[in-house]
Short mmCIF file of N, CA and C in Angstrom, two decimals:
data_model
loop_
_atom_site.label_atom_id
_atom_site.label_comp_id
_atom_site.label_asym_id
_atom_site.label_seq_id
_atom_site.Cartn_x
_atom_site.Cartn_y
_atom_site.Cartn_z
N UNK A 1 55.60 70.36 148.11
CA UNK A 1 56.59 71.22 147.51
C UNK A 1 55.89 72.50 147.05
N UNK A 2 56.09 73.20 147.29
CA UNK A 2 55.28 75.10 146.99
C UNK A 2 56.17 75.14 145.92
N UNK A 3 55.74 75.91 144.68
CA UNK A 3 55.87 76.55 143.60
C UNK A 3 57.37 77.36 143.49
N UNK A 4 57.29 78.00 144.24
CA UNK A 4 58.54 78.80 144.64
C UNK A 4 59.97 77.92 144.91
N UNK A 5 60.02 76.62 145.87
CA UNK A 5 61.27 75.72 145.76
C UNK A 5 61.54 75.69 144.48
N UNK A 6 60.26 75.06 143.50
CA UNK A 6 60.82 75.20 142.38
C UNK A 6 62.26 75.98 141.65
N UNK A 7 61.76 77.21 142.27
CA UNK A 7 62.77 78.60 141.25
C UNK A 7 63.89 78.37 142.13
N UNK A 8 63.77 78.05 143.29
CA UNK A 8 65.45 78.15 144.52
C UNK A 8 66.07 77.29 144.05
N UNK A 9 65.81 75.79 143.70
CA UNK A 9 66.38 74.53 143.08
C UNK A 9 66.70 74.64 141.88
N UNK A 10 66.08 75.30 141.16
CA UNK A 10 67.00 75.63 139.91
C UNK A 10 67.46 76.74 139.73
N UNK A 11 68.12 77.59 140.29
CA UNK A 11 68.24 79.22 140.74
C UNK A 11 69.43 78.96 139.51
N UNK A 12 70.47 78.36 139.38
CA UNK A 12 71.54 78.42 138.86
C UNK A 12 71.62 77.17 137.72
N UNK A 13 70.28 76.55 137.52
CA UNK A 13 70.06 75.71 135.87
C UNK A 13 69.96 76.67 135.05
N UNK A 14 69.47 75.64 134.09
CA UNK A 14 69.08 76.14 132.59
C UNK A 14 67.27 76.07 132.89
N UNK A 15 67.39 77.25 131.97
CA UNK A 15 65.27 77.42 132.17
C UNK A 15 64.76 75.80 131.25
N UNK A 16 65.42 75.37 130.78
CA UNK A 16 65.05 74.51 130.40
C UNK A 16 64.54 73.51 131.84
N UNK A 17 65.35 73.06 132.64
CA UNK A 17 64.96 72.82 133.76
C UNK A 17 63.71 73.18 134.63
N UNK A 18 64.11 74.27 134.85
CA UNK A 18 63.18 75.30 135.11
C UNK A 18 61.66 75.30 134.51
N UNK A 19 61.42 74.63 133.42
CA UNK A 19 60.03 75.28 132.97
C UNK A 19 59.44 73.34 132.96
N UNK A 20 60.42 72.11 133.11
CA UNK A 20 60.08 70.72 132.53
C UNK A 20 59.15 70.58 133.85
N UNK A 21 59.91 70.83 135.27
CA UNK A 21 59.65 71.10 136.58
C UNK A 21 58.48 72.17 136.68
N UNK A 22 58.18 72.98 136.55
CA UNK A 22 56.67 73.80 136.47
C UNK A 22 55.78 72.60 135.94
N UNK A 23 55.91 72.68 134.33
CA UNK A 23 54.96 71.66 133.53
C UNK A 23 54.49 70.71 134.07
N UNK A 24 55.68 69.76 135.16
CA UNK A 24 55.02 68.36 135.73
C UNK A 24 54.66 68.64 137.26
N UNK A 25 54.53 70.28 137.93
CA UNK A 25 54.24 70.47 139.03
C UNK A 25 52.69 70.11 139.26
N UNK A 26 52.06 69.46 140.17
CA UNK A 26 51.09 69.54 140.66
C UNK A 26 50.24 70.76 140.70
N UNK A 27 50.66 71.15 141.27
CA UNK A 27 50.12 72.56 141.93
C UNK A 27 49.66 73.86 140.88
N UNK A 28 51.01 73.43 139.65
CA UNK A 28 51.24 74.42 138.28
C UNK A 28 49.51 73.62 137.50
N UNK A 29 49.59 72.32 137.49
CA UNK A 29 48.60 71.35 137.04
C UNK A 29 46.69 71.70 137.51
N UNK A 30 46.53 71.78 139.25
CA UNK A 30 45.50 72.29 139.42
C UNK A 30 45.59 73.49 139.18
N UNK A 31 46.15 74.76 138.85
CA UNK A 31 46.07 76.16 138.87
C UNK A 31 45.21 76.59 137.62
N UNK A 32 46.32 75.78 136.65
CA UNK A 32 45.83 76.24 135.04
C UNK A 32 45.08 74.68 134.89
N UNK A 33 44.45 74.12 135.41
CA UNK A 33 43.06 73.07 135.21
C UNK A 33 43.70 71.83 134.09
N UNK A 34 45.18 71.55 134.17
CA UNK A 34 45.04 70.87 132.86
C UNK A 34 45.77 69.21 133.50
N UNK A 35 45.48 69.28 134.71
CA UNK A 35 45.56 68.04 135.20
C UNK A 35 44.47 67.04 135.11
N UNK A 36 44.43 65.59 134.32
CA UNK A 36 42.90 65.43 134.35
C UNK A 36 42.91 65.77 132.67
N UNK A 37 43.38 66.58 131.90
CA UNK A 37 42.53 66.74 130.85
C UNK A 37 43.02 65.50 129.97
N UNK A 38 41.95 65.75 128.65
CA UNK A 38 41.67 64.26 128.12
C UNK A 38 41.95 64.17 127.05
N UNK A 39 42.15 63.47 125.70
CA UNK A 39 42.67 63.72 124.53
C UNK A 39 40.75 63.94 123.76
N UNK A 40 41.02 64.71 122.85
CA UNK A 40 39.53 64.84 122.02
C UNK A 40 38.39 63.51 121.67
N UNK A 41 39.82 62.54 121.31
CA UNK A 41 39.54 61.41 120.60
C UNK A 41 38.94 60.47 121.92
N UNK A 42 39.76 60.58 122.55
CA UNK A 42 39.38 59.55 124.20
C UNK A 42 37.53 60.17 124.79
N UNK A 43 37.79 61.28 124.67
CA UNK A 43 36.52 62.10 125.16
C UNK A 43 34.93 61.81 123.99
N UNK A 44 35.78 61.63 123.10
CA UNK A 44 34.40 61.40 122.25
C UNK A 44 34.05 60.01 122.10
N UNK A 45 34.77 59.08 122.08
CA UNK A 45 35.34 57.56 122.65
C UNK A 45 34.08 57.22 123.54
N UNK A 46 34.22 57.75 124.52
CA UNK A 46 33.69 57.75 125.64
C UNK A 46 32.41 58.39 126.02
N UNK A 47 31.95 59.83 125.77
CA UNK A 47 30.80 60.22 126.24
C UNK A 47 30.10 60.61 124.57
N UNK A 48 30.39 60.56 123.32
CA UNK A 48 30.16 61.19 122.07
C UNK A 48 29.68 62.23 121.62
N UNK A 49 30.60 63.30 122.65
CA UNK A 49 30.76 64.44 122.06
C UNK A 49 32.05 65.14 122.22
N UNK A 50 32.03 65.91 121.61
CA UNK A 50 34.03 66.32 121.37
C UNK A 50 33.88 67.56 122.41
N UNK A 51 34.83 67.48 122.78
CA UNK A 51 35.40 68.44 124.38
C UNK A 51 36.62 68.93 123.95
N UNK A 52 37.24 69.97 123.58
CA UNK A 52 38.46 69.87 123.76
C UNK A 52 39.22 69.86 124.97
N UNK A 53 40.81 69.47 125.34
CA UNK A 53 41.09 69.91 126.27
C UNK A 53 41.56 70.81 127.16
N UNK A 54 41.76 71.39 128.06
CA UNK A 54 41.93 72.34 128.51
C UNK A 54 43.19 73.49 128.01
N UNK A 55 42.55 74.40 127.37
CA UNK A 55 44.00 75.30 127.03
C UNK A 55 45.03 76.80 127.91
N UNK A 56 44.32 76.22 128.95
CA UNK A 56 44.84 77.32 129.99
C UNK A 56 46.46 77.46 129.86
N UNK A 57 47.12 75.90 130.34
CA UNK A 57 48.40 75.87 130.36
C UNK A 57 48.94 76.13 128.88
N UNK A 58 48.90 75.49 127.90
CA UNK A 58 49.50 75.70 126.54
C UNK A 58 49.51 76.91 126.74
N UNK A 59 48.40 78.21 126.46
CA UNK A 59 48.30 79.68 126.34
C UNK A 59 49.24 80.57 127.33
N UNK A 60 49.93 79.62 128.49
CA UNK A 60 50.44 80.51 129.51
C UNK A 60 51.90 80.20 129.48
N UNK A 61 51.88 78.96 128.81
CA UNK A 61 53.89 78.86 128.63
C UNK A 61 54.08 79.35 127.70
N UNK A 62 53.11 80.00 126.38
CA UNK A 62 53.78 80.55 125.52
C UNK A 62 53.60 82.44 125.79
N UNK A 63 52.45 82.65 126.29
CA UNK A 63 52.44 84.09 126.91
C UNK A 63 53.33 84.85 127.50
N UNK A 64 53.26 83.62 129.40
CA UNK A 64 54.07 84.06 129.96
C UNK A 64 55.45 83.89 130.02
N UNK A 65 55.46 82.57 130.24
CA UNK A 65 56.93 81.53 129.98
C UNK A 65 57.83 81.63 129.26
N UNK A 66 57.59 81.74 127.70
CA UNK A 66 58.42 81.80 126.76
C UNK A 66 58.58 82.90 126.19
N UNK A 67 57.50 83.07 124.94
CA UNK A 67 57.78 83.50 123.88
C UNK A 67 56.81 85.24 123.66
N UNK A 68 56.11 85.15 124.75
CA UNK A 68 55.34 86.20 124.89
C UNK A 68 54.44 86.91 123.54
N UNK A 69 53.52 87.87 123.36
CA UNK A 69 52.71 87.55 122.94
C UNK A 69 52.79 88.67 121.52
N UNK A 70 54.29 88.78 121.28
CA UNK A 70 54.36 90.25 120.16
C UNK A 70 56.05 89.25 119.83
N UNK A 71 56.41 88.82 118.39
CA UNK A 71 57.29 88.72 118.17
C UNK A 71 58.41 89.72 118.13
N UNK A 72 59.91 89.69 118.38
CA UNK A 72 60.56 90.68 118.59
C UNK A 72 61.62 90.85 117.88
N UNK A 73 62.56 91.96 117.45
CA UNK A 73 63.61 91.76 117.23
C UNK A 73 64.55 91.50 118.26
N UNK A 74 65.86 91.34 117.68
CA UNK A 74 66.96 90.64 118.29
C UNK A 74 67.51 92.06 119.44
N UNK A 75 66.50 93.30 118.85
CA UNK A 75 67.42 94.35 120.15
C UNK A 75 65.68 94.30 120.89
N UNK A 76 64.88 93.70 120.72
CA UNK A 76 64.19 93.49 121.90
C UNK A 76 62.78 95.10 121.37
N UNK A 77 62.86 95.75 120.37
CA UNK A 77 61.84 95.99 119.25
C UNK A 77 60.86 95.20 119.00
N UNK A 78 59.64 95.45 118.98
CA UNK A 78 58.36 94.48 118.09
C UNK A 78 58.54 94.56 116.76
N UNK A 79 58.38 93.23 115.86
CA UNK A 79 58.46 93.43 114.65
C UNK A 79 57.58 93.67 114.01
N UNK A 80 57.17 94.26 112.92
CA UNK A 80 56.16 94.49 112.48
C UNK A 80 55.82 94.16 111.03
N UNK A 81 54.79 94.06 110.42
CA UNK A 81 54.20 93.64 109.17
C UNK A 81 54.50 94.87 108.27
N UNK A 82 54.18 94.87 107.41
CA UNK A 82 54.33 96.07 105.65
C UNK A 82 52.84 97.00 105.97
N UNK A 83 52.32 96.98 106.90
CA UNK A 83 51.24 97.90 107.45
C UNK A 83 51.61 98.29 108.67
N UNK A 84 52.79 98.27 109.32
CA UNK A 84 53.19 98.70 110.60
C UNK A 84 52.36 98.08 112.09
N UNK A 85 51.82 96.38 111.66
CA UNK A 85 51.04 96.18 112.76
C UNK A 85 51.76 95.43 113.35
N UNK A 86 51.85 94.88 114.52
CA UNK A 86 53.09 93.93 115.35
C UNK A 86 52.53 92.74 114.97
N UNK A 87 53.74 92.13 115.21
CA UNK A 87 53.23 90.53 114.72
C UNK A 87 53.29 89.50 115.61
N UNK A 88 52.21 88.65 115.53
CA UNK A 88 51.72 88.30 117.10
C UNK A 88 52.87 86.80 116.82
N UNK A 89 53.43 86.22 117.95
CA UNK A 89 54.24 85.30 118.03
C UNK A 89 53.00 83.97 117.88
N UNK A 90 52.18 83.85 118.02
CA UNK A 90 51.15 82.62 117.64
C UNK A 90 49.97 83.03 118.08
N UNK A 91 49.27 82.00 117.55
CA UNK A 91 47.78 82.46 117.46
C UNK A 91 46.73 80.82 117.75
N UNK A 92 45.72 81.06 117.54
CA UNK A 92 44.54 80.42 118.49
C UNK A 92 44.35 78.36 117.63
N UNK A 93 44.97 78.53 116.51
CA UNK A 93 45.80 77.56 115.72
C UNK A 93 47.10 76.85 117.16
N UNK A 94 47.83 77.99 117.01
CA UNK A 94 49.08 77.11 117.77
C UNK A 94 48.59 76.98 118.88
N UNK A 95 47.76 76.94 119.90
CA UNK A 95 47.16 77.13 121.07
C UNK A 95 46.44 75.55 121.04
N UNK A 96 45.68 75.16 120.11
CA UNK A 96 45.02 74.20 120.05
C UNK A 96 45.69 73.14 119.27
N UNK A 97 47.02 73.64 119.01
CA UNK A 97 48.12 72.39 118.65
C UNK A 97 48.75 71.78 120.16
N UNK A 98 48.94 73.09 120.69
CA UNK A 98 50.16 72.56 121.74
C UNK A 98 49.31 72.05 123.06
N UNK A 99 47.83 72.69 123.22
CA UNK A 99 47.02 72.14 124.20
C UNK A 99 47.13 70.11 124.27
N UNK A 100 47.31 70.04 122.86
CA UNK A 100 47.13 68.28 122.63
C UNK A 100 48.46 67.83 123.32
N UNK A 101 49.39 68.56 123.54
CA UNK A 101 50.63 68.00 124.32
C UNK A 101 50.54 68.02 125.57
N UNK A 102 49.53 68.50 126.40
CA UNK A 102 49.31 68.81 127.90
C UNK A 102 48.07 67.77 128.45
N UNK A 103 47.87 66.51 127.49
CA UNK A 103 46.86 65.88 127.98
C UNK A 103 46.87 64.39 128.41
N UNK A 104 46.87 63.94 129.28
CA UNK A 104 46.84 62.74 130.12
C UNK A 104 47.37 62.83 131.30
N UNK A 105 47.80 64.03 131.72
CA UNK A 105 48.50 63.73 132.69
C UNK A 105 47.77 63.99 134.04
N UNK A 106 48.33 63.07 135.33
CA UNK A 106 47.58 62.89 136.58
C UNK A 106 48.36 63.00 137.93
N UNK A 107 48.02 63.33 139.08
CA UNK A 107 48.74 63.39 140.14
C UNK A 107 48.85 62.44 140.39
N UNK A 108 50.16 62.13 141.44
CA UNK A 108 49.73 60.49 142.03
C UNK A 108 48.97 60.43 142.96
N UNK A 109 48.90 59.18 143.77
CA UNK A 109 47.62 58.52 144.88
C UNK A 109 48.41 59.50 146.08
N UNK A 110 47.44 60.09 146.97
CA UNK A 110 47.73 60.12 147.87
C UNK A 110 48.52 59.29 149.27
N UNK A 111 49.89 60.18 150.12
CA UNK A 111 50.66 59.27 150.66
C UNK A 111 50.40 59.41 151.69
N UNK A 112 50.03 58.84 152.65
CA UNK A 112 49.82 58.91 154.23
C UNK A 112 50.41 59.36 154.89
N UNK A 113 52.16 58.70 154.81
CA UNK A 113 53.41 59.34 155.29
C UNK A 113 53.93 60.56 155.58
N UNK A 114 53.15 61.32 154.43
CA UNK A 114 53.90 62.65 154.35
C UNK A 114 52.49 64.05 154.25
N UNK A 115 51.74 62.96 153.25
CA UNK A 115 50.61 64.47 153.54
C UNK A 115 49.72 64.78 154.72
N UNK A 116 49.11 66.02 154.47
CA UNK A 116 48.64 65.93 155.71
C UNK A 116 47.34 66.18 155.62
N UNK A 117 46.83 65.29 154.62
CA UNK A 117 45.02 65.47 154.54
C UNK A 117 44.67 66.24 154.91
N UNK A 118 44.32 67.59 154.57
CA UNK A 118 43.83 68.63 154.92
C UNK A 118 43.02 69.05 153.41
N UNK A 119 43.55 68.36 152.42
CA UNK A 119 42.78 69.17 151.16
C UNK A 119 41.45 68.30 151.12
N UNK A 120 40.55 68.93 150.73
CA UNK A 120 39.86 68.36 150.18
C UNK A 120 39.71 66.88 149.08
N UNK A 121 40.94 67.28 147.99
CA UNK A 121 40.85 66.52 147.29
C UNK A 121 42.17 65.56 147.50
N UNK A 122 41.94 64.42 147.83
CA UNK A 122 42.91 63.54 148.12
C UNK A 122 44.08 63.28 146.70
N UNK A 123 44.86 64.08 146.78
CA UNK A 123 46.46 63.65 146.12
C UNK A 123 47.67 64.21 146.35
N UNK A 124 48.73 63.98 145.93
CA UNK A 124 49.90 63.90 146.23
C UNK A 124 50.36 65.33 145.97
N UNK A 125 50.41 66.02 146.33
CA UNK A 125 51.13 67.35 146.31
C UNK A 125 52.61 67.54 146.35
N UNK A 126 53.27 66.29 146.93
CA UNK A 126 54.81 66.81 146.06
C UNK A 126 55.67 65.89 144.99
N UNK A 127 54.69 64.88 144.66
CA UNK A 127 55.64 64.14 143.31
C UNK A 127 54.96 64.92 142.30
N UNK A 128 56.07 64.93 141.47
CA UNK A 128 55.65 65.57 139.98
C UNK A 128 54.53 64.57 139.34
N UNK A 129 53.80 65.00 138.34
CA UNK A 129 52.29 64.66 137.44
C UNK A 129 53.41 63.57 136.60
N UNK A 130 52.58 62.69 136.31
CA UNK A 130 53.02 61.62 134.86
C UNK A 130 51.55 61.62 134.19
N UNK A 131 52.19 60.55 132.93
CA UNK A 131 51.25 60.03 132.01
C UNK A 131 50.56 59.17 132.52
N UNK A 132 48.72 59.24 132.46
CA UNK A 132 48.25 58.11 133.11
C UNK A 132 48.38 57.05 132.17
N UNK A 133 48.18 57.16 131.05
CA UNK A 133 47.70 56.17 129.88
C UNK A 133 47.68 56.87 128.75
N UNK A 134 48.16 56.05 127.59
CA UNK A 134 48.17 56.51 126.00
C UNK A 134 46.99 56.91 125.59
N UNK A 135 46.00 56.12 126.01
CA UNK A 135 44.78 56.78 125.79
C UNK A 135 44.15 58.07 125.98
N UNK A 136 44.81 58.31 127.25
CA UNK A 136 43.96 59.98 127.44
C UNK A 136 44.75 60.90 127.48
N UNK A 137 46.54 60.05 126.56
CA UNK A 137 47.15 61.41 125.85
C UNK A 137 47.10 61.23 124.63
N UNK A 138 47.16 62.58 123.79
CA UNK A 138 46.84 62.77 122.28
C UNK A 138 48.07 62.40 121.93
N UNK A 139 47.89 61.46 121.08
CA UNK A 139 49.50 60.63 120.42
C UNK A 139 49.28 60.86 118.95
N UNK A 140 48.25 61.98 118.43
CA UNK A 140 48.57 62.48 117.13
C UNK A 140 50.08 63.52 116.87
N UNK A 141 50.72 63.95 116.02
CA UNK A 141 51.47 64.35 115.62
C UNK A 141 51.02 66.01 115.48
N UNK A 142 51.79 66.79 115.88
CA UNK A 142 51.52 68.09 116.36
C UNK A 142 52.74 68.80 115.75
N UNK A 143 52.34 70.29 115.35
CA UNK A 143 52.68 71.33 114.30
C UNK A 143 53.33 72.37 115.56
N UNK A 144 54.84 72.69 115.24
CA UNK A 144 55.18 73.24 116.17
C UNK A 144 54.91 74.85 115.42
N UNK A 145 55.73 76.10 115.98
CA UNK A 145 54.97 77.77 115.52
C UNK A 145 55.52 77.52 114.62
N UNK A 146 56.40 77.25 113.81
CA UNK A 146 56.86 77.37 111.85
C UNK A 146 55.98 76.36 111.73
N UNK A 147 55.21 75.50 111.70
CA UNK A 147 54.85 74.63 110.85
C UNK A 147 55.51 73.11 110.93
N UNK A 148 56.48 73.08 111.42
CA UNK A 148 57.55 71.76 111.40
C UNK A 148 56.52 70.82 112.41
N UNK A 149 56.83 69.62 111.89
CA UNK A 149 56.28 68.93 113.22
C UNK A 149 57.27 68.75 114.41
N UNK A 150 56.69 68.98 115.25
CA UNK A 150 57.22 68.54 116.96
C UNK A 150 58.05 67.09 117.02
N UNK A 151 59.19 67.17 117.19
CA UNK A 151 60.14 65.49 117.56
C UNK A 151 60.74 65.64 115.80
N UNK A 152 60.70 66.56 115.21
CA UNK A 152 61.34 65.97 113.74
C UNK A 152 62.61 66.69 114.20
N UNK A 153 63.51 66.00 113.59
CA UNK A 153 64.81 66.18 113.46
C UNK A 153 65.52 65.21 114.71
N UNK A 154 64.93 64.05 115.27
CA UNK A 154 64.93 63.68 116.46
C UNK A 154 65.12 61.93 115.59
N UNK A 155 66.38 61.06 115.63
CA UNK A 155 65.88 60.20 114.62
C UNK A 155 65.04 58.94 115.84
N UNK A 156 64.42 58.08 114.51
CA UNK A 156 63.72 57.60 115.17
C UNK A 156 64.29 56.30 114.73
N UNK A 157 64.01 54.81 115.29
CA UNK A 157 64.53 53.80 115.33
C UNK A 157 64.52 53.65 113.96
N UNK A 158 64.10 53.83 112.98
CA UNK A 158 64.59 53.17 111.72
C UNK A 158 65.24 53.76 110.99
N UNK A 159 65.32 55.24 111.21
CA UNK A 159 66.57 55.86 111.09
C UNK A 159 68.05 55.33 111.50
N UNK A 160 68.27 54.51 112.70
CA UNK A 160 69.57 54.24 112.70
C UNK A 160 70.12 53.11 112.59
N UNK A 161 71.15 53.19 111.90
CA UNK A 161 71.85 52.31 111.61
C UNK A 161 71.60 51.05 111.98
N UNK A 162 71.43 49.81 111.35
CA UNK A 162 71.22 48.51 111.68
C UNK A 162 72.30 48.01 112.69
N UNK A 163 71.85 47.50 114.07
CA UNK A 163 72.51 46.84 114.85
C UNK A 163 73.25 48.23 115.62
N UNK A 164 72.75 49.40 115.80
CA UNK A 164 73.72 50.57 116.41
C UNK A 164 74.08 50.81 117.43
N UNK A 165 73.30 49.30 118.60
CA UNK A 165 73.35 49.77 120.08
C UNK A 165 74.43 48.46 120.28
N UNK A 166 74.82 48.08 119.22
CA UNK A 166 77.02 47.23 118.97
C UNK A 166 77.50 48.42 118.75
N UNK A 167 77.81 49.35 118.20
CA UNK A 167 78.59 49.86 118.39
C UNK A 167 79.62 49.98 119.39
N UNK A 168 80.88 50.40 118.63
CA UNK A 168 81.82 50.59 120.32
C UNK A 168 81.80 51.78 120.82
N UNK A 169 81.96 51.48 121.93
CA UNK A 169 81.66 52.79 122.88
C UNK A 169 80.37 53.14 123.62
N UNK A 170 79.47 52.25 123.04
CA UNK A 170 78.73 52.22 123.93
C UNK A 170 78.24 51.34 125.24
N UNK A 171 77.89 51.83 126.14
CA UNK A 171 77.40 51.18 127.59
C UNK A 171 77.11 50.16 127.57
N UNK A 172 77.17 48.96 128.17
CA UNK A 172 76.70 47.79 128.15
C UNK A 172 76.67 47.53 129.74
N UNK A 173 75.61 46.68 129.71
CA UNK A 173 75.96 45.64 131.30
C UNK A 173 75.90 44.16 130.74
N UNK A 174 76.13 43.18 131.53
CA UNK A 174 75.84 41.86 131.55
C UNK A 174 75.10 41.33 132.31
N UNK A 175 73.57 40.95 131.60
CA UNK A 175 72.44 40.63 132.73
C UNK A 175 72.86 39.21 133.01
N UNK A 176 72.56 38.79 133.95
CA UNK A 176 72.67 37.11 134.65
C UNK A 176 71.35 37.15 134.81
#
């Protein structure tokens, strides 16, 4: 799958779409090096010394992707500080927060069927990247740009209601 189907297949989504599909692209994965990368804790685990992991991708969805690199006003103005300096939308803090969210993930095994061995490095070039293992993703709790943590406001099982998946109206099957 080339980079570009990407944008034709979602020509008429939401960028939300649009950017989940980059993130788990292969191709997006070897470019910015963060396929393969490792959690701090796993890395020191293992060889005992701390590595961080790769921050190419984190630095480029918020550069390029999103939020770009001068906060703005709402008519599209830079905003500025009480000294007239622009104010940077994040900094080398949020970079090495959000890098910890880009780590474990791996291509799959190479498919016989369809590729055509020509790369060097034997893998799958058109299924999207997954999680290899909890281990070599960072499952610490991460500070989104205000400060909030990442997944709050999101409830979590003991937040809801005792017995909530009785409720009516919701889906059921009947396993045999």
């Amino acid at each position: 799958m080339y980079y570009y189907d990407i944008f034709v297949r979602h020509a008429f989504h939401n960028y939300g779409d649009i950017l989940r599909e980059v993130a788990f692209s292969i191709k997006m994965g070897q470019q910015l090096t963060f396929v393969g990368s490792k959690s701090v804790r796993t890395d020191f685990d293992k060889s005992g010394r701390v590595r961080f992991p790769d921050e190419n991708f984190a630095r480029e969805v918020m550069q390029l992707h999103t939020i770009g690199l001068v906060d703005l006003n709402i008519d599209g103005t830079p905003k500025r500080d009480r000294w007239g300096n622009k104010i940077s939308t994040y900094d080398t803090r949020d970079i090495l927060t959000f890098l910890r969210a880009w780590t474990g993930f791996v291509s799959n095994s190479w498919r016989g069927n369809h590729e055509n061995g020509k790369d060097s490095i034997k893998n799958d070039a058109l299924d999207p990247m997954f999680l290899s293992s909890i281990e070599n993703h960072d499952w610490f709790p991460k500070l989104d740009l205000y400060d909030g943590w990442i997944g709050d406001r999101y409830p979590l099982c003991y937040d809801l209601p005792s017995r909530a998946f009785l409720r009516s109206g919701k889906p059921s099957k009947c396993l045999y």
